[in-house]
Coordinates of C-alpha atoms and ligand atoms in Angstrom, one line a residue:
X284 CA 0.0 0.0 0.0
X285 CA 1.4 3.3 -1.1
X286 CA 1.4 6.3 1.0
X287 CA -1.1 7.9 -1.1
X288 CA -3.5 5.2 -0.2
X289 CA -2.9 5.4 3.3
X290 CA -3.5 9.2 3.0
X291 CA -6.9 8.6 0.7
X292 CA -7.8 5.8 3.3
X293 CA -7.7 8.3 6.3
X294 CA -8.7 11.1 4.5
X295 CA -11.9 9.2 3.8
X296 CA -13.5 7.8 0.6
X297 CA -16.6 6.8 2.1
X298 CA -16.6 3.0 1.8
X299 CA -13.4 2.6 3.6
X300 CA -12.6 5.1 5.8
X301 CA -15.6 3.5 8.1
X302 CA -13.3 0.6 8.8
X303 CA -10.4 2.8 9.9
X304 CA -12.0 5.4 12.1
X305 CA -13.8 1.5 13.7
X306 CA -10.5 0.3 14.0
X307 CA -8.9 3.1 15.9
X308 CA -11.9 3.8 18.3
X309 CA -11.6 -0.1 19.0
X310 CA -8.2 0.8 20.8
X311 CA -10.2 1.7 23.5
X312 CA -11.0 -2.2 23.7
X313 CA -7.5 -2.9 23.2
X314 CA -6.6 -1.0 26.1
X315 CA -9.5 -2.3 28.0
X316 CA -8.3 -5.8 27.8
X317 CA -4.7 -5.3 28.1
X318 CA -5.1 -2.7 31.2
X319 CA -7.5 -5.5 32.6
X320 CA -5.4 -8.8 32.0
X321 CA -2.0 -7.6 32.6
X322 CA -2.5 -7.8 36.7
X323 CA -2.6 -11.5 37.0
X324 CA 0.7 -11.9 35.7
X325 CA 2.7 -8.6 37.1
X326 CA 0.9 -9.1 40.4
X327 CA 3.4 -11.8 41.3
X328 CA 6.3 -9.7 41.1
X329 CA 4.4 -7.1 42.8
X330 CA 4.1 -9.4 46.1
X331 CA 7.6 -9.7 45.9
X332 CA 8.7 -6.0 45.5
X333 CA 6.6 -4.6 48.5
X334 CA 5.5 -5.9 51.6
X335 CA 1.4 -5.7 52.1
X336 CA -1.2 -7.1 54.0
X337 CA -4.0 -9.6 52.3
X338 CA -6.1 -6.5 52.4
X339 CA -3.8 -4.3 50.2
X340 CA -3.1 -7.2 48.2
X341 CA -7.1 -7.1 46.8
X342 CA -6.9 -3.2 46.9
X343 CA -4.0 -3.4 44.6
X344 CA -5.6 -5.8 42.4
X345 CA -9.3 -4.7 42.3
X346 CA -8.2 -1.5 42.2
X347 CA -8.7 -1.2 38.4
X348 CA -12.3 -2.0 38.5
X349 CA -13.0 0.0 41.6
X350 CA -11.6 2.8 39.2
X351 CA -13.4 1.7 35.9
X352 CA -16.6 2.0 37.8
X353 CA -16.1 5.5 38.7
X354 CA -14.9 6.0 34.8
X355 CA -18.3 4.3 34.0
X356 CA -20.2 6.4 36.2
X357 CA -18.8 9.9 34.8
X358 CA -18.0 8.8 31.3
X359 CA -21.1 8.5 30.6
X360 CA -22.2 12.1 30.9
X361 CA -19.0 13.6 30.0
X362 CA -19.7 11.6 26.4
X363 CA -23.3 13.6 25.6
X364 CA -21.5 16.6 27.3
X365 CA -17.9 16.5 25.6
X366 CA -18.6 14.6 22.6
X367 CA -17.1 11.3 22.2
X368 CA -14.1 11.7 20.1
X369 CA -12.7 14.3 22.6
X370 CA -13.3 11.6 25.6
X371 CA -11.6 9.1 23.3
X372 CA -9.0 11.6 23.8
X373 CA -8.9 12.5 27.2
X374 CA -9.3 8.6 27.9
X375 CA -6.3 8.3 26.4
X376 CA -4.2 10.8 28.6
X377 CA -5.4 9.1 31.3
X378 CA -4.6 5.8 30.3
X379 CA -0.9 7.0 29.9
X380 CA -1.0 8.9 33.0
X381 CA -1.8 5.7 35.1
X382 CA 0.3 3.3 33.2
X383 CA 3.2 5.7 33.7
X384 CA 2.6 5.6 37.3
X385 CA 2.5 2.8 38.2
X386 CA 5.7 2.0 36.0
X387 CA 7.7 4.3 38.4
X388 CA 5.2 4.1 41.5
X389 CA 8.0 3.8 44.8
X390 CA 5.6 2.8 47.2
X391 CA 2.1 1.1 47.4
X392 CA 0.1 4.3 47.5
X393 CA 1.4 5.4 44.9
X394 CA 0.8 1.7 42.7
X395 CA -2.7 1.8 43.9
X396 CA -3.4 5.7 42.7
X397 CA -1.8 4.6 39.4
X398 CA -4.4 1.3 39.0
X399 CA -7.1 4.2 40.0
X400 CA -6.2 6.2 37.6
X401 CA -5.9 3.2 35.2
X402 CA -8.8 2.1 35.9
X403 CA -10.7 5.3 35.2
X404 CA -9.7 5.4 31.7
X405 CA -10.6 1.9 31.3
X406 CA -13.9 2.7 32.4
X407 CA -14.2 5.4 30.5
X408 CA -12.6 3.4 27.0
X409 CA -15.6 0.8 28.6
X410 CA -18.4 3.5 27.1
X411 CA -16.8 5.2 24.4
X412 CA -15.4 2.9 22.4
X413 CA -18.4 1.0 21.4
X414 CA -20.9 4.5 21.6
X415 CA -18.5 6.0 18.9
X416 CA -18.5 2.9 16.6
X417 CA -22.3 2.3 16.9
X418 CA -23.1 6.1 16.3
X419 CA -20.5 6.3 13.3
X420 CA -21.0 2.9 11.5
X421 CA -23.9 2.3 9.1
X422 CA -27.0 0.2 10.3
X423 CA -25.6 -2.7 7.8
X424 CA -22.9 -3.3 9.2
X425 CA -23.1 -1.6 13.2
X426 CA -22.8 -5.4 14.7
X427 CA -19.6 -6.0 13.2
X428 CA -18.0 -2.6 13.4
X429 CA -19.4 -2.7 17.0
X430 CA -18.2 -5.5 18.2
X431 CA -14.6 -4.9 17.2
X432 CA -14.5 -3.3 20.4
X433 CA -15.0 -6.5 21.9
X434 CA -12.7 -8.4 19.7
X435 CA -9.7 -5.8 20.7
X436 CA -10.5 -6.8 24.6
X437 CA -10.1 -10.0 24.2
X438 CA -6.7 -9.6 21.6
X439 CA -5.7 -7.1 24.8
X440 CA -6.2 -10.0 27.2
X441 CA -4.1 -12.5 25.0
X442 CA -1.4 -9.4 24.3
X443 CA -1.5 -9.2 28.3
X444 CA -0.8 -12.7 29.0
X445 CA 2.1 -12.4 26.2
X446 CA 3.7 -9.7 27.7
X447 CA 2.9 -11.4 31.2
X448 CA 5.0 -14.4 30.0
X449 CA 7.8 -11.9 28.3
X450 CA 8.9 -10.2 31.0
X451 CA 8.3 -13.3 33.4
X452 CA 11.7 -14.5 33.6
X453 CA 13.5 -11.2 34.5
X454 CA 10.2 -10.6 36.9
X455 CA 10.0 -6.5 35.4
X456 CA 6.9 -6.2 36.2
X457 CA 7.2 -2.2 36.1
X458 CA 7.5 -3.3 32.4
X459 CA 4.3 -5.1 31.9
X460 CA 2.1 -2.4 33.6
X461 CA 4.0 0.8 32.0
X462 CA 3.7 -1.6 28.1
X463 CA 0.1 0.0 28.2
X464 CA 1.3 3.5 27.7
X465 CA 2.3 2.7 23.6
X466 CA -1.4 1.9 22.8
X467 CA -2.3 4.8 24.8
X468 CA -0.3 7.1 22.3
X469 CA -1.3 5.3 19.3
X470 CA -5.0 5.6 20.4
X471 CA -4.1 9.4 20.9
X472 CA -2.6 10.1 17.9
X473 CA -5.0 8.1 15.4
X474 CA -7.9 10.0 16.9
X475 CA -6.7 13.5 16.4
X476 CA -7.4 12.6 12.5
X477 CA -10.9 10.7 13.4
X478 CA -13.8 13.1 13.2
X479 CA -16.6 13.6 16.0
X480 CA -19.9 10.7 15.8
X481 CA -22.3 12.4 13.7
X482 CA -25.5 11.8 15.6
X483 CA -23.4 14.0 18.8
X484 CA -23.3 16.8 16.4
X485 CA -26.6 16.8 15.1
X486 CA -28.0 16.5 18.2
X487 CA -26.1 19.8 19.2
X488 CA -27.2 21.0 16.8
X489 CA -23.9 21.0 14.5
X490 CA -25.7 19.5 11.4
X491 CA -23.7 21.2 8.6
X492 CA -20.5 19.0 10.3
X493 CA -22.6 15.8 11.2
X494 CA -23.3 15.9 7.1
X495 CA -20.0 16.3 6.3
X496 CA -19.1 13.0 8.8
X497 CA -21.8 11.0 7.0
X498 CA -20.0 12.3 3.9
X499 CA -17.1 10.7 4.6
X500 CA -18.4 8.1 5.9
X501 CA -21.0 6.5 3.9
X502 CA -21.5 6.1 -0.3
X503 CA -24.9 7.2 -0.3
X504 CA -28.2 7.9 1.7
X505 CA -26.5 10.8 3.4
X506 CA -29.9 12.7 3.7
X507 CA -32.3 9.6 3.7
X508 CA -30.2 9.4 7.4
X509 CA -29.9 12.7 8.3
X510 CA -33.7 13.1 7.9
X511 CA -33.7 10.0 10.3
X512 CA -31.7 11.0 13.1
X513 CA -33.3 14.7 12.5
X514 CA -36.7 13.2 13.5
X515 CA -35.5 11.6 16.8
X516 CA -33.7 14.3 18.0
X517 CA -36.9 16.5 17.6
X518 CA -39.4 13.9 18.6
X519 CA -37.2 14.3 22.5
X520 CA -39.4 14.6 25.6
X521 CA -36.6 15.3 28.1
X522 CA -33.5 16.9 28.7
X523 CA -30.9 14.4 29.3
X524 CA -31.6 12.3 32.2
X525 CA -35.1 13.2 32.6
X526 CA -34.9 10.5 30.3
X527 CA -33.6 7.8 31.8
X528 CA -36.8 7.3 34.5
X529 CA -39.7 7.7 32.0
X530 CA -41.8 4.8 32.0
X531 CA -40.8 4.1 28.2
X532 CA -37.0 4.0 28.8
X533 CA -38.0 0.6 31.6
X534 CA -37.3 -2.1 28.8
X535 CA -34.3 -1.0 27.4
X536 CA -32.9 -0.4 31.3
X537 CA -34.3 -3.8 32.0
X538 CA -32.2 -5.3 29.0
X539 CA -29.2 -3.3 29.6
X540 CA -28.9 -3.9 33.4
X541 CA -30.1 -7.1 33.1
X542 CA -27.1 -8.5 30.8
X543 CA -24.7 -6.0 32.1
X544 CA -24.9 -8.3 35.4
X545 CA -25.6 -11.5 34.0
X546 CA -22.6 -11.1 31.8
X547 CA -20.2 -11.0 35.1
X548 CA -22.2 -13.5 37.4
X549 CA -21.7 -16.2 35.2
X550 CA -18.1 -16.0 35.8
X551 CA -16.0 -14.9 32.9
X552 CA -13.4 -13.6 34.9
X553 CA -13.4 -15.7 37.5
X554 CA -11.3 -17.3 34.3
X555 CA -9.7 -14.4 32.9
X556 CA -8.0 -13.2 36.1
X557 CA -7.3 -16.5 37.8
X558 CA -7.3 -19.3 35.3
X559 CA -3.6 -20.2 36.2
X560 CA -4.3 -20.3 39.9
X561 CA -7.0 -23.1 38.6
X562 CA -5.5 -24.7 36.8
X563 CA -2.2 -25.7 38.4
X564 CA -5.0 -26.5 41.5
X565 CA -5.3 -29.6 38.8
X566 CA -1.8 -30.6 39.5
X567 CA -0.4 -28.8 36.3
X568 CA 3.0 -27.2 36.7
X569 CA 3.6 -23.1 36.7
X570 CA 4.7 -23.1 33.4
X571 CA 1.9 -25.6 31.9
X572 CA -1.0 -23.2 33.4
X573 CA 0.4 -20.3 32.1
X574 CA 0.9 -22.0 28.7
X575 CA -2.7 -23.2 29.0
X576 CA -3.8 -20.3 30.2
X577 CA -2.9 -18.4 26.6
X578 CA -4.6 -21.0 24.8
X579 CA -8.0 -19.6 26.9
X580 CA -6.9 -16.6 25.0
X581 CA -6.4 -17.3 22.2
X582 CA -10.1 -19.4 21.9
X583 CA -11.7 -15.9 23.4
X584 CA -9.7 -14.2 20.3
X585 CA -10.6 -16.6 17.6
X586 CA -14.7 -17.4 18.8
X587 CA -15.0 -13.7 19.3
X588 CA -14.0 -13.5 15.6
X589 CA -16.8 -15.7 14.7
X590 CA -18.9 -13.6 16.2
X591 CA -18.4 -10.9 14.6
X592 CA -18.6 -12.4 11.1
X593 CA -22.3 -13.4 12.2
X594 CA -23.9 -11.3 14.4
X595 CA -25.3 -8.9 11.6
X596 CA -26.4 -12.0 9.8
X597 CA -27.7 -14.7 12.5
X598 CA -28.7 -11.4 14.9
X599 CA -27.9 -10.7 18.4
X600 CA -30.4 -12.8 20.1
X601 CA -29.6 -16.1 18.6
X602 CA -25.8 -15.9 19.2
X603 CA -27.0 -14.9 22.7
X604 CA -28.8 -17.9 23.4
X605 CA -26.8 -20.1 21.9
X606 CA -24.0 -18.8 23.7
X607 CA -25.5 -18.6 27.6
X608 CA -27.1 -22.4 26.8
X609 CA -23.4 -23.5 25.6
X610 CA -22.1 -21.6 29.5
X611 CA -24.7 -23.7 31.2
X612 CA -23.8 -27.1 30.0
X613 CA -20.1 -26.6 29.7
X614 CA -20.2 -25.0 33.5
X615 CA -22.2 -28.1 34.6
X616 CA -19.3 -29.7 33.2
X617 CA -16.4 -28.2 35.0
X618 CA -18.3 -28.5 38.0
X619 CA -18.4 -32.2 37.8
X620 CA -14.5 -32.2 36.4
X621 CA -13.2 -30.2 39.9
X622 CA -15.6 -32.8 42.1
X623 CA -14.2 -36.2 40.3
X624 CA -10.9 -37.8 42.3
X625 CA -7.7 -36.8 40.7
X626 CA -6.2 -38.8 38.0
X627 CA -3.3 -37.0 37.3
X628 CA -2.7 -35.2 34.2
X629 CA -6.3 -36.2 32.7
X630 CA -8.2 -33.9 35.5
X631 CA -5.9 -31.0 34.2
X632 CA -6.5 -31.2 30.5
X633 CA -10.4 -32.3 30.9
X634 CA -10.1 -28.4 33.0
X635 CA -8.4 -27.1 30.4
X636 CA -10.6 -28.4 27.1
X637 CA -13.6 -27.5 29.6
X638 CA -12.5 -23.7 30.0
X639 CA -12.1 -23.5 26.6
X640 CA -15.3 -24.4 25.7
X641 CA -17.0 -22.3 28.5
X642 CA -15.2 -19.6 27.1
X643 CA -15.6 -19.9 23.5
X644 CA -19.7 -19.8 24.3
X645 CA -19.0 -16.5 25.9
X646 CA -17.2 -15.2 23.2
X647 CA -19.8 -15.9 20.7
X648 CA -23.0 -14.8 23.1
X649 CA -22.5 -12.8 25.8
X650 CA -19.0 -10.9 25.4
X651 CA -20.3 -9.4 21.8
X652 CA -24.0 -9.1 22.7
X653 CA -24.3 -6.9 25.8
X654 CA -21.8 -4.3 24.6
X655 CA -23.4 -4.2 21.4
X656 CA -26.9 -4.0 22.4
X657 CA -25.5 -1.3 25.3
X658 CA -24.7 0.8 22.7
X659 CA -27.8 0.8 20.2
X660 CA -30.7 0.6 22.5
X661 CA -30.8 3.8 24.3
X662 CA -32.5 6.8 22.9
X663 CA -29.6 9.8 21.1
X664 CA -30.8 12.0 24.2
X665 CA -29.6 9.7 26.9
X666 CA -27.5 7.5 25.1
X667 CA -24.5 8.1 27.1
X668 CA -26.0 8.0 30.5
X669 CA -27.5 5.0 29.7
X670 CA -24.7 3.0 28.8
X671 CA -22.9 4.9 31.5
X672 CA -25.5 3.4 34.2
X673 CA -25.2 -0.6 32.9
X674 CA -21.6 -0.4 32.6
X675 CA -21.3 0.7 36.3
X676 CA -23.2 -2.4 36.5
X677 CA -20.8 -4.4 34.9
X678 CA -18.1 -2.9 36.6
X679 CA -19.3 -3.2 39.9
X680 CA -20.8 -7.0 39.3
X681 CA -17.2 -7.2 38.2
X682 CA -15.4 -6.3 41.3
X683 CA -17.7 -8.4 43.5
X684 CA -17.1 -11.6 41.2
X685 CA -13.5 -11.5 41.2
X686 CA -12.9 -10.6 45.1
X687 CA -15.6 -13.3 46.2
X688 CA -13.8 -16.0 43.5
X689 CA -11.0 -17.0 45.8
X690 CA -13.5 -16.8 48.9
X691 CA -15.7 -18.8 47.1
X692 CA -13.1 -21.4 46.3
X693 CA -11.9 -21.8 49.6
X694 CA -15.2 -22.1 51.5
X695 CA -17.6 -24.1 49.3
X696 CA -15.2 -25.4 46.9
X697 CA -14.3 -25.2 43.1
X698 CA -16.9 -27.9 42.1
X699 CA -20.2 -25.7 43.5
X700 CA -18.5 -22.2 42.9
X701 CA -19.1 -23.2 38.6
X702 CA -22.4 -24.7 40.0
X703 CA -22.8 -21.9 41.2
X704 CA -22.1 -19.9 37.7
X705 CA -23.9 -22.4 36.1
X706 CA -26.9 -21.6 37.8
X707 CA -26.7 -17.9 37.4
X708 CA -26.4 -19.0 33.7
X709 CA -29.7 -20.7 33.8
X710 CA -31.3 -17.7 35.0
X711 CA -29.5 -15.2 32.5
X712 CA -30.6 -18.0 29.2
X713 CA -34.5 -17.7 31.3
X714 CA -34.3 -13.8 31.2
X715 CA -32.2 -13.0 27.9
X716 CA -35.0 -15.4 25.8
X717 CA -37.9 -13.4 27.7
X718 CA -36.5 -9.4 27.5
X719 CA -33.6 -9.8 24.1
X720 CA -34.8 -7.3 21.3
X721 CA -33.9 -8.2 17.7
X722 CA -31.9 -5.3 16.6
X723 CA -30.3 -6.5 13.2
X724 CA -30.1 -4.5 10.6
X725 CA -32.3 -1.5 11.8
X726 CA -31.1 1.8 12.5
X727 CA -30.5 3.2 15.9
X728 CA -33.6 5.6 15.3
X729 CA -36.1 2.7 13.8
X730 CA -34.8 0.9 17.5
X731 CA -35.7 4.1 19.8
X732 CA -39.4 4.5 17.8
X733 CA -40.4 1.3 18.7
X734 CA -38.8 1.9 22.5
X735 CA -41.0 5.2 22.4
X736 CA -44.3 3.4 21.0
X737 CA -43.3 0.8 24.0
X738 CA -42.9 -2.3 21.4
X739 CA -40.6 -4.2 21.5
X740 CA -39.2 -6.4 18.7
X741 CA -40.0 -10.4 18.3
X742 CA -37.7 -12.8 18.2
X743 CA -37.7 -13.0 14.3
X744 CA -36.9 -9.4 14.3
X745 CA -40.2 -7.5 12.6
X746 CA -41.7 -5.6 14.7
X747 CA -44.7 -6.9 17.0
X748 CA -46.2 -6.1 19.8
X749 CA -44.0 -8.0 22.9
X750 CA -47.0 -7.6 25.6
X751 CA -44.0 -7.0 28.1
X752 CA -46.7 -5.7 31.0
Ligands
LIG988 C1 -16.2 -8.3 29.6 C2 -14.9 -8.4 30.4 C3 -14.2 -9.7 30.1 C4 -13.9 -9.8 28.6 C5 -13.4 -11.2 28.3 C6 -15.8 -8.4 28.2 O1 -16.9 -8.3 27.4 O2 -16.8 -7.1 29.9 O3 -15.3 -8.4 31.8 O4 -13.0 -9.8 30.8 O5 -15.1 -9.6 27.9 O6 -13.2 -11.3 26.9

């Protein structure tokens, strides 16, 4: 590729330029996952450079989520209020600012302010990254552009548990922590070129530029969409987050809330953060889990892919349900993997093949889904608020899963603590096939009409009347 292409690429000619300004926002994700996964392996060499209590040791760790749910909770408004793009950019700063900490950090304070700080930016990269993509992308193909934010978490998770193993020999673990400052320039410096999500603009009444962004953005229908997103914005009740209690906004709070929860109680991370500390519990060696531990990577990478190349075809709902019904059998599974007697080496790769497969289900269901439908089924008014509210959620359901996992472990055992996900699973399947709107294909005003005219969508996706009271 010539430089002349590049240049005509991020310039934009419609057709493509999509893909770039996409793949840039979903450094956010990148971030996300890296920032997120890169603990579990520097947080051995961590217990070995300071001395701290149990107490500190879960501050130090949980730290980053504490922090992305206070991102979460601000990001939200500070994304209607300063426009996406430019908290793509602050997000950014702040993501260097903590990594760069924490690099240098002398003491434990200081460590713990950087995984704040961190962890702030992460939440905020949590909201923006897929609210940019889904307001930017055309309805065709919003799934798939969306959910690249997704697919960069979990490449950021497998890049962490690279680095992890990198820099495990030499034990540098101010290395591994301050490696998530280079995205954070990257990110920086692609989205200085990136213009602002069209659908922000017209909404503040900026419409001249929110045509020009469609412009460059799509190969047609400029005004056919303009007209579209022109009619929401006037069709608004409230201000803001007047919004967000109306009696009309309940579903879509229900939905978002709903998964944002179910998508942490039925363990994911419980594997992400601690999958070596469960596996070598099967009798495999440090370096075995670790190995094994990238392969659980690499599966979220690879199923996450397959996601993507379906979900605007198959539609949300029935990756969903195929995914949470593949969590509740493969969970059942583990369970009964953890409770059988110990025959060495089998128990350890039956764990192993079983995590992947729990995982893989995730990756196709309820990884995608819930940041995908976060992002598209809240009205352009409250948009960010909304998403701001379920991705405290998740955040918060987050922190509580993986502080209780090792509590959980020790007190009613491995076996009954996937049970115990398992179960939740049950009850997320129950609810996601009950409240799950179809919302292939449509655009993000045909989906906030039918929220205002309190129908949902059926299963098949046309539009019908979901008697929901
Ligand atoms: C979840 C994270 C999780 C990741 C794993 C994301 O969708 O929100 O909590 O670690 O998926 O791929």
């Amino acid at each position: 590729m010539s430089m002349a292409d590049v240049r005509r690429l991020v310039d934009g000619d419609g057709g493509r330029f999509i893909y770039v300004a996409a793949a840039l926002a979903a450094l956010n994700g990148l971030l996300f996952g890296f920032d997120t996964g890169i603990i579990s392996g520097a947080f051995l060499y961590i217990q070995d450079a300071f001395v701290m209590s149990p107490l500190m040791e879960g501050i130090v760790v949980s730290g980053a989520m504490a922090g992305a749910a206070l991102g979460a909770a601000v990001g939200g408004r500070l994304s209607d209020r300063l426009g996406r793009r430019r908290l793509i950019l602050l997000g950014a700063g702040v993501f260097f600012a903590g990594s760069f900490l924490m690099a240098v950090a002398p003491s434990v304070p200081v460590l713990v302010a950087g995984r704040l700080i961190d962890g702030v930016a992460i939440g905020f990269a949590s909201i923006v990254g897929p609210l940019y993509i889904s307001e930017i992308a055309p309805p065709r193909i919003r799934g798939a552009l969306t959910s690249l934010n997704q697919l960069m978490v979990t490449v950021g998770i497998l890049a962490s548990y690279f680095v992890n193993y990198a820099f495990a020999d030499a034990g540098a673990w101010r290395w591994m922590l301050g490696a998530g400052m280079v995205p954070a320039v990257v990110l920086a410096v692609g989205m200085l070129k990136m213009p602002e999500s069209p659908r922000w603009l017209y909404e503040r009444g900026r419409e001249d530029e929110a045509r020009a962004v469609l412009r460059r953005t799509r190969q047609g229908g400029v005004e056919d969409e303009l007209a579209e997103i022109e009619e929401t914005v006037q069709k608004q009740s409230g201000t803001g987050l007047s919004d967000l209690v109306e009696p009309w906004m309940r579903p879509a709070l229900i939905v978002g809330l709903g998964l944002a929860v179910f998508q942490q109680v039925t363990g994911i991370n419980a594997v992400m953060y601690y999958a070596p500390t469960v596996l070598e519990s099967t009798g495999f060696g440090d370096v075995t889990s670790i190995l094994a531990t990238v392969g659980i990577g690499a599966v979220n990478v690879i199923m996450t892919v397959v996601a993507i190349a379906l979900i605007d075809r198959v539609g949300r709902r029935a990756l969903l349900l195929v995914g949470i019904g593949g969590m509740v059998t493969t969970l059942g599974v583990l369970g009964a993997v953890f409770y059988l007697p110990g025959f060495d080496g089998v128990v350890g790769w039956a764990a192993t093949g079983s995590l992947m497969l729990f995982v893989a289900f995730f990756a196709i269901g309820l990884g995608p889904v819930f940041w995908l439908l976060a992002s598209e089924i809240y009205p352009l008014s409250v948009r960010g608020s909304a998403m701001g509210l379920v991705t405290v959620a998740n955040w918060l359901a987050n922190l509580i899963v993986s502080l209780a996992f090792p509590m959980l472990r020790s007190s009613v055992g491995q076996s009954w603590t996937f049970w115990l996900f398992g179960a939740c699973s049950v009850v997320a399947l129950a609810f996601s096939y009950r409240y799950v709107p179809e919302t292939k294909g449509r655009s993000l005003e045909a989906i906030e009409a039918d929220l205002r005219e309190n129908v949902g969508t059926t299963p098949a996706g046309a539009v019908g009347e979901r008697s929901d009271d």
